[in-house]
CSV table of C-alpha atoms and ligand atoms in Angstrom, one decimal:
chain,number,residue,atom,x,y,z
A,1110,UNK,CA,10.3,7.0,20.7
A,1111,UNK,CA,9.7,10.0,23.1
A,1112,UNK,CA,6.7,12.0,21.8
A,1113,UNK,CA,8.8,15.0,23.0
A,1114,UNK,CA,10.9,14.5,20.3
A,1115,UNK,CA,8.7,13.5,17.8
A,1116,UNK,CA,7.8,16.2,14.5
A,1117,UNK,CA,5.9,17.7,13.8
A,1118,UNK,CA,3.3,17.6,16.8
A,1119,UNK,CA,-0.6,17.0,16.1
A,1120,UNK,CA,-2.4,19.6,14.7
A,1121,UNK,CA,-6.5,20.3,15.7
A,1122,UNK,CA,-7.9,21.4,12.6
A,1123,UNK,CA,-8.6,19.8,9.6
A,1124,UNK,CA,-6.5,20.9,6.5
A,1125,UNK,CA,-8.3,23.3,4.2
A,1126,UNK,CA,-9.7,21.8,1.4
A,1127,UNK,CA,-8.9,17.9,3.1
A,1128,UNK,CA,-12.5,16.1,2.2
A,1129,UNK,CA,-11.0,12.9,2.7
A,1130,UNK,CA,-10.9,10.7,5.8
A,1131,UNK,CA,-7.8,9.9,5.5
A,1132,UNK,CA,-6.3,13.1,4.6
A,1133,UNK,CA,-7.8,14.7,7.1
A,1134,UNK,CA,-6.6,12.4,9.9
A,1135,UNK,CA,-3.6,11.7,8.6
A,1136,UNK,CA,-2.4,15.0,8.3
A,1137,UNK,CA,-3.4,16.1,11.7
A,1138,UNK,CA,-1.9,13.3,12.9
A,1139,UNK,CA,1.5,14.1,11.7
A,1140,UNK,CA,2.1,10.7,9.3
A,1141,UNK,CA,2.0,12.8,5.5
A,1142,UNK,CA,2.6,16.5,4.9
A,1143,UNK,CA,1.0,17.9,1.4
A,1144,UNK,CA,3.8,19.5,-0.9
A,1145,UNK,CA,1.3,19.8,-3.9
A,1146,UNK,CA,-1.7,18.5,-5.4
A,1147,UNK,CA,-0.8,14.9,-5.3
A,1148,UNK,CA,2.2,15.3,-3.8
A,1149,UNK,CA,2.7,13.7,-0.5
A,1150,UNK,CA,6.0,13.7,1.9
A,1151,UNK,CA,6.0,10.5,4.5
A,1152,UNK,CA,6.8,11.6,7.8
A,1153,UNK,CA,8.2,9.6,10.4
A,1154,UNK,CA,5.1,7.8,11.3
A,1155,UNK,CA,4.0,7.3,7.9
A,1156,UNK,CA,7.7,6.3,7.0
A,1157,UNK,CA,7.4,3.5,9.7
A,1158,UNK,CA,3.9,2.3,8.5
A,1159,UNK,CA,4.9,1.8,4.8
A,1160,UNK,CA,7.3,0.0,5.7
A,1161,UNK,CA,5.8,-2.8,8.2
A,1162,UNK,CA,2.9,-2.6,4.7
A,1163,UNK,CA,6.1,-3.0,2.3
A,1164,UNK,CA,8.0,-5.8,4.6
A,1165,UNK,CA,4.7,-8.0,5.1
A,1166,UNK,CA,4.7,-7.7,1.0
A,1167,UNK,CA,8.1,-8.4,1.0
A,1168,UNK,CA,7.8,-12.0,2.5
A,1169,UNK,CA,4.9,-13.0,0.6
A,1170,UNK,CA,6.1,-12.4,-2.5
A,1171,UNK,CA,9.4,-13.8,-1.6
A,1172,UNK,CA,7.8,-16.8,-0.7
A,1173,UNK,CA,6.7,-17.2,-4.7
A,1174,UNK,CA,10.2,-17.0,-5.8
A,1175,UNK,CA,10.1,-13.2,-6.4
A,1176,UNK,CA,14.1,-11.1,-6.5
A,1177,UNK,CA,13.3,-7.7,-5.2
A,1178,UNK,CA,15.4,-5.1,-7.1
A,1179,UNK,CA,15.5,-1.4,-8.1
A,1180,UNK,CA,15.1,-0.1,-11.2
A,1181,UNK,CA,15.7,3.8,-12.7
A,1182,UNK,CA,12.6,6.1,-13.0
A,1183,UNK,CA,13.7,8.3,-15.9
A,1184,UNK,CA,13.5,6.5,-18.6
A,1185,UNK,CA,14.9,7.1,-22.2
A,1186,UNK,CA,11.9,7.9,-25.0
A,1187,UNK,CA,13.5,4.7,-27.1
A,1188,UNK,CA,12.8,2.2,-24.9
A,1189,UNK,CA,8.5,3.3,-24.7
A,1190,UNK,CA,8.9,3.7,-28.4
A,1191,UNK,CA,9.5,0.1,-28.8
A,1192,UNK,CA,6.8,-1.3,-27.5
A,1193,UNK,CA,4.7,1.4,-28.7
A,1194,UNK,CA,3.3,2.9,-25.8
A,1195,UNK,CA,5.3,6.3,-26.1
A,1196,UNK,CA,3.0,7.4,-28.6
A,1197,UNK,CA,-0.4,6.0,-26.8
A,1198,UNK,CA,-2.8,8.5,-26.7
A,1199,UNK,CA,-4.6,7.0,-23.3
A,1200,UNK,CA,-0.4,6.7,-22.0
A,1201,UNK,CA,0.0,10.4,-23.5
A,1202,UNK,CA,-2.6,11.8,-20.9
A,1203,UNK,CA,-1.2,10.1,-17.4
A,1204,UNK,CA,3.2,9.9,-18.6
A,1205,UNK,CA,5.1,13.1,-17.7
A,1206,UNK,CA,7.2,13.5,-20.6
A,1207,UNK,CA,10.6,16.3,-20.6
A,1208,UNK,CA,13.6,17.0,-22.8
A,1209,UNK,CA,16.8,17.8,-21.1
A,1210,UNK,CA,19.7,20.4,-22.7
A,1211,UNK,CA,20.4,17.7,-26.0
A,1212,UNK,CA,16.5,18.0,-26.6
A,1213,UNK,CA,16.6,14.3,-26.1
A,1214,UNK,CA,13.0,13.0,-24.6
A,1215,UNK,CA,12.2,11.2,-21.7
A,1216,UNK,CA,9.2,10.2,-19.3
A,1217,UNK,CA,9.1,9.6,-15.6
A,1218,UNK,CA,8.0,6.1,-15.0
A,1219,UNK,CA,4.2,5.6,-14.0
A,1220,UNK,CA,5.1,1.4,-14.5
A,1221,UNK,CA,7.6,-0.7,-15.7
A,1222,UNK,CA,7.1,-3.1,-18.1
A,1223,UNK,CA,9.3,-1.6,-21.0
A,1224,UNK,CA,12.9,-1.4,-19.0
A,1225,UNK,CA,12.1,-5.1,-17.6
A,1226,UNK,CA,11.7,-6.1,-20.6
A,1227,UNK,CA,14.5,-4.4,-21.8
A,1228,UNK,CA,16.2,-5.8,-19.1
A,1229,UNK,CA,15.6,-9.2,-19.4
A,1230,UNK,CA,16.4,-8.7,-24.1
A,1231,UNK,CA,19.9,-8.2,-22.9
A,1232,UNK,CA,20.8,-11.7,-21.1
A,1233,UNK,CA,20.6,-13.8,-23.8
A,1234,UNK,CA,17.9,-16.0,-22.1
A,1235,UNK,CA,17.2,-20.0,-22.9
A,1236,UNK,CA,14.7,-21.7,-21.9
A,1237,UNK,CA,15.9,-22.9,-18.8
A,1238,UNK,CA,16.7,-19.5,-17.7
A,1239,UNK,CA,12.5,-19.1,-16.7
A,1240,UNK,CA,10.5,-18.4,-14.9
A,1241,UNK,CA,11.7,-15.1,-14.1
A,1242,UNK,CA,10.1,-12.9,-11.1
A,1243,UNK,CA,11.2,-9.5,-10.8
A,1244,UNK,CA,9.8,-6.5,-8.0
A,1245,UNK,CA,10.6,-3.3,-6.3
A,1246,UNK,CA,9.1,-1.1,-4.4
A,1247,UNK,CA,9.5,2.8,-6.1
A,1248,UNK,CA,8.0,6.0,-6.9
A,1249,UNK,CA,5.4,6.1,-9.8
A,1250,UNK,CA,4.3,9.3,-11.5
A,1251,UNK,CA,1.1,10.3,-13.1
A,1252,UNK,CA,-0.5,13.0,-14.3
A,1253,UNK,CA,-3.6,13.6,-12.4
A,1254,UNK,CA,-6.0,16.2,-13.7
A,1255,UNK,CA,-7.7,16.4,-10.6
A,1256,UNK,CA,-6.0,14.7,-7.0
A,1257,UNK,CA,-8.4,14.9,-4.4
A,1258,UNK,CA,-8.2,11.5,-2.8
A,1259,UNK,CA,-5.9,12.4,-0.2
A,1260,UNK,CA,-2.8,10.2,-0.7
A,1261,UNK,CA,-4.9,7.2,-2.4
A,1262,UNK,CA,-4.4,9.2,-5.8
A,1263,UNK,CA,-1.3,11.2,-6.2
A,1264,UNK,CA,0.8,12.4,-9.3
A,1265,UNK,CA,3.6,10.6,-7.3
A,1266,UNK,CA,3.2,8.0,-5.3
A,1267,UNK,CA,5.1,4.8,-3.8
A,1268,UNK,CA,4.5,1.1,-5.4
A,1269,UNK,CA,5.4,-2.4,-5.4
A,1270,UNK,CA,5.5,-3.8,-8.9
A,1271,UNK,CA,6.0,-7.6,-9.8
A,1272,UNK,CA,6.9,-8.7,-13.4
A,1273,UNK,CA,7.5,-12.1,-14.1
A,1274,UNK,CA,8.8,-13.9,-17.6
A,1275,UNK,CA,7.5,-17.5,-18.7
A,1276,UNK,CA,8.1,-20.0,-21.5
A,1277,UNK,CA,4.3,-20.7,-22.1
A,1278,UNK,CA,0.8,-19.4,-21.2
A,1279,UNK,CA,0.1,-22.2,-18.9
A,1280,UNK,CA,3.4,-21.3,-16.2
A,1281,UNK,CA,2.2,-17.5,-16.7
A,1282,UNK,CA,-1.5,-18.3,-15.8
A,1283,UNK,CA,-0.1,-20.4,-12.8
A,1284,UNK,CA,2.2,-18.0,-11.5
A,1285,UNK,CA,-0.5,-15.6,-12.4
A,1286,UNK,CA,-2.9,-17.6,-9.5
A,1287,UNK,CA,0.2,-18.1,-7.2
A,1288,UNK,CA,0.5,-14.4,-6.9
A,1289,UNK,CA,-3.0,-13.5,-6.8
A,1290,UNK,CA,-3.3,-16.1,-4.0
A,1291,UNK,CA,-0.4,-14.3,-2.6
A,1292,UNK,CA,-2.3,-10.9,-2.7
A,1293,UNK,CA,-5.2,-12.4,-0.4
A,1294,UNK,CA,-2.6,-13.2,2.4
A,1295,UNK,CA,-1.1,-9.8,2.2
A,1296,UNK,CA,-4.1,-8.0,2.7
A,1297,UNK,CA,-5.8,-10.3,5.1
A,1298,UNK,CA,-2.1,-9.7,7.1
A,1299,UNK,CA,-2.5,-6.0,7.1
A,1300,UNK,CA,-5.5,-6.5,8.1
A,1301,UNK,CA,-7.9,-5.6,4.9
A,1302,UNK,CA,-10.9,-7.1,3.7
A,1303,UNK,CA,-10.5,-7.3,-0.6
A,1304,UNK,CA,-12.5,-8.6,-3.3
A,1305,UNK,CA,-11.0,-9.3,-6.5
A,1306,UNK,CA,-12.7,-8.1,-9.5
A,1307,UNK,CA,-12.2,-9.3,-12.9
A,1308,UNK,CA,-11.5,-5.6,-15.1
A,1309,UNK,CA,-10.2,-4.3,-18.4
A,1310,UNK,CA,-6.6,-4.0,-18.7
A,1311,UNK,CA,-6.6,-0.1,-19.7
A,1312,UNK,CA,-3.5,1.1,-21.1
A,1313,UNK,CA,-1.2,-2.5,-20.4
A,1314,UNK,CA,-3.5,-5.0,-22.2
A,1315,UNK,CA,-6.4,-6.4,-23.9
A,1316,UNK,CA,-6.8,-9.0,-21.9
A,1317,UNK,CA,-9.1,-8.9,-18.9
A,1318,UNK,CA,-7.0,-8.8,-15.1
A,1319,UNK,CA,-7.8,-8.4,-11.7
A,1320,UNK,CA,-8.2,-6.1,-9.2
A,1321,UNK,CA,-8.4,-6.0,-5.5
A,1322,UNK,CA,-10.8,-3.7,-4.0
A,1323,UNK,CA,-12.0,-2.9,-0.9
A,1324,UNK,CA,-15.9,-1.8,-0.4
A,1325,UNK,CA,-15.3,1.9,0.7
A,1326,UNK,CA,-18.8,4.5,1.0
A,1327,UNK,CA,-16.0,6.9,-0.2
A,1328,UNK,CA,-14.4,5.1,-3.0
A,1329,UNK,CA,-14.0,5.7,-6.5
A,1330,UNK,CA,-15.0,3.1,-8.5
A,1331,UNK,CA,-17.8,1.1,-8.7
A,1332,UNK,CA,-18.6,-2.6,-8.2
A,1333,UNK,CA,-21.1,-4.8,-9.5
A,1334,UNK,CA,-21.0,-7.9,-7.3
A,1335,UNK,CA,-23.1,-10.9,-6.0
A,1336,UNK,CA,-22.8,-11.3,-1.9
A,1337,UNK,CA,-21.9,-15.3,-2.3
A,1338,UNK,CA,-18.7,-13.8,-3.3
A,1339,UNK,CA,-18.6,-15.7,-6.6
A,1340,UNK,CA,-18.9,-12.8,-9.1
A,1341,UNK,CA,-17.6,-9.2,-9.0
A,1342,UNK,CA,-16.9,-7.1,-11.7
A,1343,UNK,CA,-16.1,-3.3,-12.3
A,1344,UNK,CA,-18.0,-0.4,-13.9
A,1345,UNK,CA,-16.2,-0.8,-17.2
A,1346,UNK,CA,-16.5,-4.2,-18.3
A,1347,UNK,CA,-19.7,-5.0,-16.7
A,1348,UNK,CA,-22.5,-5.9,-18.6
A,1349,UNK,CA,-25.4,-3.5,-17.3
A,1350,UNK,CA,-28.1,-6.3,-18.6
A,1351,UNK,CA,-27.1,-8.6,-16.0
A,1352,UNK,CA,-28.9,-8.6,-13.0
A,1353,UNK,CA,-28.6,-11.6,-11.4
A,1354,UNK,CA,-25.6,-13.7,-10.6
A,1355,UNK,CA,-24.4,-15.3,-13.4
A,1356,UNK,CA,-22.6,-18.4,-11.2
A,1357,UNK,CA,-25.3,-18.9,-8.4
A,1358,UNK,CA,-28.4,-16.6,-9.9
A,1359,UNK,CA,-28.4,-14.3,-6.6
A,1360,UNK,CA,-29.2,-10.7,-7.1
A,1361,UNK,CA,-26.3,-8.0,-8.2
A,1362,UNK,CA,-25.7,-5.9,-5.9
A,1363,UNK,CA,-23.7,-2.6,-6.1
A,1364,UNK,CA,-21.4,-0.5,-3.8
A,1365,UNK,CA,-18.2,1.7,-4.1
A,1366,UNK,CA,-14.9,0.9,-3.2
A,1367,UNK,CA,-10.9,1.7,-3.9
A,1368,UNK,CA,-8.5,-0.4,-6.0
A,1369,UNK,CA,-5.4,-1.1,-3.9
A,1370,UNK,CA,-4.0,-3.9,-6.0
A,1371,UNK,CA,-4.1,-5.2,-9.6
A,1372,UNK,CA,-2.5,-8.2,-11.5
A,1373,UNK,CA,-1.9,-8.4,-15.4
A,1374,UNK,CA,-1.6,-11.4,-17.5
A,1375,UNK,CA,0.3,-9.7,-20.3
A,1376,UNK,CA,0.9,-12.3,-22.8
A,1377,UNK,CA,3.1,-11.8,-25.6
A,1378,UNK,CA,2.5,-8.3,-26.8
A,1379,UNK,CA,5.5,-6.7,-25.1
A,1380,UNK,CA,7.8,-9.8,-26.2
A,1381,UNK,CA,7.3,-9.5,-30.0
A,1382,UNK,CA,7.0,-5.4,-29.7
A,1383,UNK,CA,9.9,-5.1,-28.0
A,1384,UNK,CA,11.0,-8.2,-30.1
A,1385,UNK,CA,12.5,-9.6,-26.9
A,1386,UNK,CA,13.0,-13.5,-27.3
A,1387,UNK,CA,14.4,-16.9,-25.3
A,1388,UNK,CA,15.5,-19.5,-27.1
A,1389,UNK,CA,13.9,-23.0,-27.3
A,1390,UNK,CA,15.0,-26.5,-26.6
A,1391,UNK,CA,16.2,-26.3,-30.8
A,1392,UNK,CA,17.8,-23.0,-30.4
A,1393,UNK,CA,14.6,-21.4,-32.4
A,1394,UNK,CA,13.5,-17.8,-31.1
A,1395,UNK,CA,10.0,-17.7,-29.1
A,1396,UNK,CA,8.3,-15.1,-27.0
A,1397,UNK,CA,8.4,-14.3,-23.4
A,1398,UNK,CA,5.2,-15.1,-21.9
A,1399,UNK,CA,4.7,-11.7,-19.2
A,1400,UNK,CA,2.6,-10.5,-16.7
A,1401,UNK,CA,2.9,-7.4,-14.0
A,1402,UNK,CA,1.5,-6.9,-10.3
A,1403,UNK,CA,1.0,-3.9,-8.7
A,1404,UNK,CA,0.1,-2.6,-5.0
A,1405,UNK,CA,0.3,0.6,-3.8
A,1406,UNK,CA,1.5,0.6,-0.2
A,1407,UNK,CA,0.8,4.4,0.4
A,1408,UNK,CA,-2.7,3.9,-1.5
A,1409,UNK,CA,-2.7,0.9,1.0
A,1410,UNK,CA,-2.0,3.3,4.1
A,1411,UNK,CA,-5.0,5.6,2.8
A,1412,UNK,CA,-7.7,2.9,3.0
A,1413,UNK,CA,-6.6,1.7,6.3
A,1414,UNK,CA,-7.6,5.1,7.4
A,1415,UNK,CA,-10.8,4.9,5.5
A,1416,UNK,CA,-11.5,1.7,6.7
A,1417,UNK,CA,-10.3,2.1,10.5
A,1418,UNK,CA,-11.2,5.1,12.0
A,1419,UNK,CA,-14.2,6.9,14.5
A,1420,UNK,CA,-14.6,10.2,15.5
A,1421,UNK,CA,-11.9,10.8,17.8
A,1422,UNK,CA,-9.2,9.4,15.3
A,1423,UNK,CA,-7.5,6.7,13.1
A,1424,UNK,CA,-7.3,3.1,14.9
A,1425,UNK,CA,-4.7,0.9,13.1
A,1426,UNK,CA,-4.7,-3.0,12.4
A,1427,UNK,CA,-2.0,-4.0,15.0
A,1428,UNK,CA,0.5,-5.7,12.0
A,1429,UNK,CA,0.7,-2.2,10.4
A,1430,UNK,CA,0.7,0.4,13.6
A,1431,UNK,CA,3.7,2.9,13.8
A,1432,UNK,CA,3.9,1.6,17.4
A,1433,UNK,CA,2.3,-1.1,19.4
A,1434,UNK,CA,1.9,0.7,22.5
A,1435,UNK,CA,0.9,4.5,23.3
A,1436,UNK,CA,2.7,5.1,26.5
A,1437,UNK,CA,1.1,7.9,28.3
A,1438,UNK,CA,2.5,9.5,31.6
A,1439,UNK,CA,0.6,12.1,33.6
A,1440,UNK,CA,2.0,14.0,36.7
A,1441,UNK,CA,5.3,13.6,35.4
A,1442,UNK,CA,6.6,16.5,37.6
A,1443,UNK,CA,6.3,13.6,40.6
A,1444,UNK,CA,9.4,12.2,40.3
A,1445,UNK,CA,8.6,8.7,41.8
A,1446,UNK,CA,5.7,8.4,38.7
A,1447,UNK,CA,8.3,10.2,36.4
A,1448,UNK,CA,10.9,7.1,37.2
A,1449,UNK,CA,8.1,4.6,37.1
A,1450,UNK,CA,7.1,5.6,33.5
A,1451,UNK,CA,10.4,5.5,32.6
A,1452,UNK,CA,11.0,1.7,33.1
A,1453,UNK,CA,8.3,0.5,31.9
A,1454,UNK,CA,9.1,2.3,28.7
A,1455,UNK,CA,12.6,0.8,29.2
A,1456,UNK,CA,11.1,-2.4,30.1
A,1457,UNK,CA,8.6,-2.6,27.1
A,1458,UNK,CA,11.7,-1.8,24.7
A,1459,UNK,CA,13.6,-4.7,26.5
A,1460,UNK,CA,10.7,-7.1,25.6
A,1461,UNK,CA,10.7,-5.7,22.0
A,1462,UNK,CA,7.7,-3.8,21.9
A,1463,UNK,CA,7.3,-0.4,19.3
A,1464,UNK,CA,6.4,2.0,22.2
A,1465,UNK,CA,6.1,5.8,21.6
A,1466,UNK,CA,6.3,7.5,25.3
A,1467,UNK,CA,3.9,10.8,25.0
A,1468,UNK,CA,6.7,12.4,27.9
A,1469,UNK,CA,5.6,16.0,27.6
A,1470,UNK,CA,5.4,17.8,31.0
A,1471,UNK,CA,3.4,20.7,30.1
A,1472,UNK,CA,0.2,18.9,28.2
A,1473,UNK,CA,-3.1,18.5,30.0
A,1474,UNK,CA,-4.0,15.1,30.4
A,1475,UNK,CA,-7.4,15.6,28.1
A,1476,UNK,CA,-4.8,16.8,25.3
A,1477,UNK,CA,-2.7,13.8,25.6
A,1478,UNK,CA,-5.8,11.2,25.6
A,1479,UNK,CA,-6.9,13.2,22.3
A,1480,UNK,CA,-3.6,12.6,20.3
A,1481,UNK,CA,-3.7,8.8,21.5
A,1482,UNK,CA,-6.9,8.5,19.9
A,1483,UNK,CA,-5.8,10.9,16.9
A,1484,UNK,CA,-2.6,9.2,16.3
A,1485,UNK,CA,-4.1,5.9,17.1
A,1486,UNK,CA,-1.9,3.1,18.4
A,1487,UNK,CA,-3.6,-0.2,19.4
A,1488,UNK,CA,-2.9,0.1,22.9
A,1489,UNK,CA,-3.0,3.4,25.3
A,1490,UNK,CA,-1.2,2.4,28.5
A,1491,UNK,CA,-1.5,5.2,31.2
A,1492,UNK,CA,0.6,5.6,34.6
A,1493,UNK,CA,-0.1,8.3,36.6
A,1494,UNK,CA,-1.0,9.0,40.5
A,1495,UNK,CA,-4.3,7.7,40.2
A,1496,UNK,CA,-3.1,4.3,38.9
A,1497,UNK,CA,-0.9,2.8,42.1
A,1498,UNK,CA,1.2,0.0,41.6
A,1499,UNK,CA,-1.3,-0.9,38.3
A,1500,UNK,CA,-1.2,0.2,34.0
A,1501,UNK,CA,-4.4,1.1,32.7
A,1502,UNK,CA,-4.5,-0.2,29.8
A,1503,UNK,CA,-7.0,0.3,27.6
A,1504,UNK,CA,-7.2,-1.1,23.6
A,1505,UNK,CA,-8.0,1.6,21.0
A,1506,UNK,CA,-10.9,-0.2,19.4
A,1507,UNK,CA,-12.3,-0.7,23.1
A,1508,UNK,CA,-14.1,1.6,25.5
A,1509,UNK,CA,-13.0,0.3,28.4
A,1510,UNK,CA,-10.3,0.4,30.4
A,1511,UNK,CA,-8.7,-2.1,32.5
A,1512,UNK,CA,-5.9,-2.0,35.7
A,1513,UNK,CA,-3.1,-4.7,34.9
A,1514,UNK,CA,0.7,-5.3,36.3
A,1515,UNK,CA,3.3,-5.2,33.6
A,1516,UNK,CA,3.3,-8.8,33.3
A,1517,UNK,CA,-0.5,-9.2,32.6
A,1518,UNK,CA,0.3,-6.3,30.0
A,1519,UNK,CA,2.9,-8.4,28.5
A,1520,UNK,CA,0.6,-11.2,28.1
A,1521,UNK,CA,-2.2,-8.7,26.7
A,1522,UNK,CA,0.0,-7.2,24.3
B,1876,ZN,ZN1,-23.4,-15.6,-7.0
């Protein structure tokens, strides 16, 4: 891509009222534009990091079995009355509810266990139909009181949601590990360290779930956790009498951090609501064993930017980067460097590398370096007069720079 045509351009200052990292840096960056508290638009370099996050979730999650599918996010007030959750007090204070011109109610979707279940009441299903695994990646709404997170808390935001449909407890629970084993690999592929932390399940069950945090100075929750990474649990189930470890008797230690993932073994409650059934080997009526998984890829984008980042800028983990290669060219107005630039951008795009070309002719070199860092590629590869027949290349999360041809920058890169 040439940085020439790029929008919109880096900005210097922060955003009023940004307190966030990753607000701050993704905003001036040009990856998210703020509509509204909460209220975020991807722009083209956010676009393309949601979706390296959403296809590295896609494949692991395939690899379980999972059908990826879309579902509707207006949903009829029936459906949530069945299972009971339309009249939820605790549902009541984060569902957007309206009434269109009939004065017939609806909400806009913050999950989607109702309509997959639903969904799954009108098929009729035996016993042999399940397992069942169900995810898509779509907008979820909630209504924040207060949204100051950046984009790691919005009133709408993007995630992927997982359901999946069992005959028994046992083939829930082991899909249950399957997926939460799953989890680990996607984050250790974007590049995130998590914990998972055993929690309440809030407004989807009684039962406890997990979460997957990572430690984060700026986070919002709390952990209470023991550093031979056997225990970890969060503020609300956590009983404040403990003090030491209850598997290996080390001390608990505390820190904050951000949720960016969370399983839920449902169990039966939204099968005999919802009075959704499959029918065993005799033909007899019995209920769906259920569980959901969520991760929220733009949530996901925010901590990376917490996470990854120094003073000049963000510096993204290579598998998630808008671009693998920052391409800068100064003293473009020479026309032998101009055409020199010019195919190794061609050449770099032969070999299949993301390259974004900063080709502007009028920016001071100093002004280019700083959006390198800002925008934060993993590799800056500069060609100007001072470089010869060489690159310098130099690595984002490295302070020094090193002269290479372009097949010693292949091999680098
Ligand atoms: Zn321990």
């Amino acid at each position: 891509m040439l940085y020439s045509n790029y929008f919109p351009k880096t900005q210097k200052q922060d955003p009023t009222s940004a307190e966030a990292v990753n607000h701050k840096y993704l905003v001036r960056a040009g990856f998210i534009d703020q509509l509204m508290s909460g209220s975020w638009t991807l722009l083209p370099f956010g676009q393309r990091v949601i979706q390296k996050i959403n296809q590295i979730i896609r494949e692991e999650l395939n690899q379980t079995g999972a059908l990826e599918m879309a579902l509707p996010l207006l949903h009829p007030k029936e459906i949530w009355a069945r299972s009971g959750r339309w009249d939820d007090l605790k549902v009541d204070e984060i569902m957007y509810k309206l009434k269109d011109k009939n004065d017939r109610e609806y909400c806009l979707s913050f999950t989607h266990e109702e309509i997959v279940m639903d969904l799954l009441g009108k098929h009729n299903l035996s016993y042999k139909d399940l397992p069942i695994k169900l995810y898509q990646f779509s907008t979820k709404f909630r209504n924040e009181l207060r949204a100051k997170s950046g984009i790691m808390r919005g009133r709408e935001f993007l995630m992927k949601d997982l359901y999946s449909a069992h005959t028994s407890e046992e083939d829930m629970l082991k899909y249950y590990e399957e997926v939460k084993k799953s989890y680990l690999e996607i984050f250790k592929r974007i590049g995130l360290d998590v914990y998972v932390v055993e929690a309440a399940g809030g407004v989807f069950t009684d039962r406890n779930t997990h979460e997957f945090q990572v430690f984060n100075p700026a986070g919002e929750d709390t952990i209470y956790y023991c550093e031979n990474g056997d225990f970890a649990e969060n503020e609300e189930i956590y009983d404040p009498k403990l003090t030491k470890c209850p598997v290996c008797g080390a001390e608990i230690k505390t820190i904050k951090s951000t949720e960016v993932g969370n399983i839920f073994p449902l169990g039966t409650k939204y099968s005999q609501k919802m009075e959704v059934y499959y029918k065993d080997e005799n033909g007899e009526n019995q209920p769906i064993w259920f569980a959901s998984y969520g991760i929220g890829p733009t949530r996901v984008m925010g901590i990376l930017v917490e996470v990854f980042h120094d003073d000049k800028g963000i510096i993204w983990p290579e598998a998630v980067a808008p671009f693998k290669v920052h391409l800068v060219g100064l003293d473009l107005a020479d026309q032998a460097i101009k055409s020199k630039v010019e195919k190794t951008y061609k050449l770099l795009q032969v070999e299949g590398i993301e390259v974004l070309y900063d080709d502007r002719q009028d920016i001071s070199p100093g002004e280019k370096f700083a959006d390198a860092d800002l925008i934060g590629l993993p590799y800056r590869v500069v060609i100007s007069k001072r470089t010869g027949d060489k690159l310098e290349v130099k690595r984002r999360d490295k302070k020094d720079t090193e002269f290479l041809n372009f097949e010693q920058l292949l091999k680098r890169i």
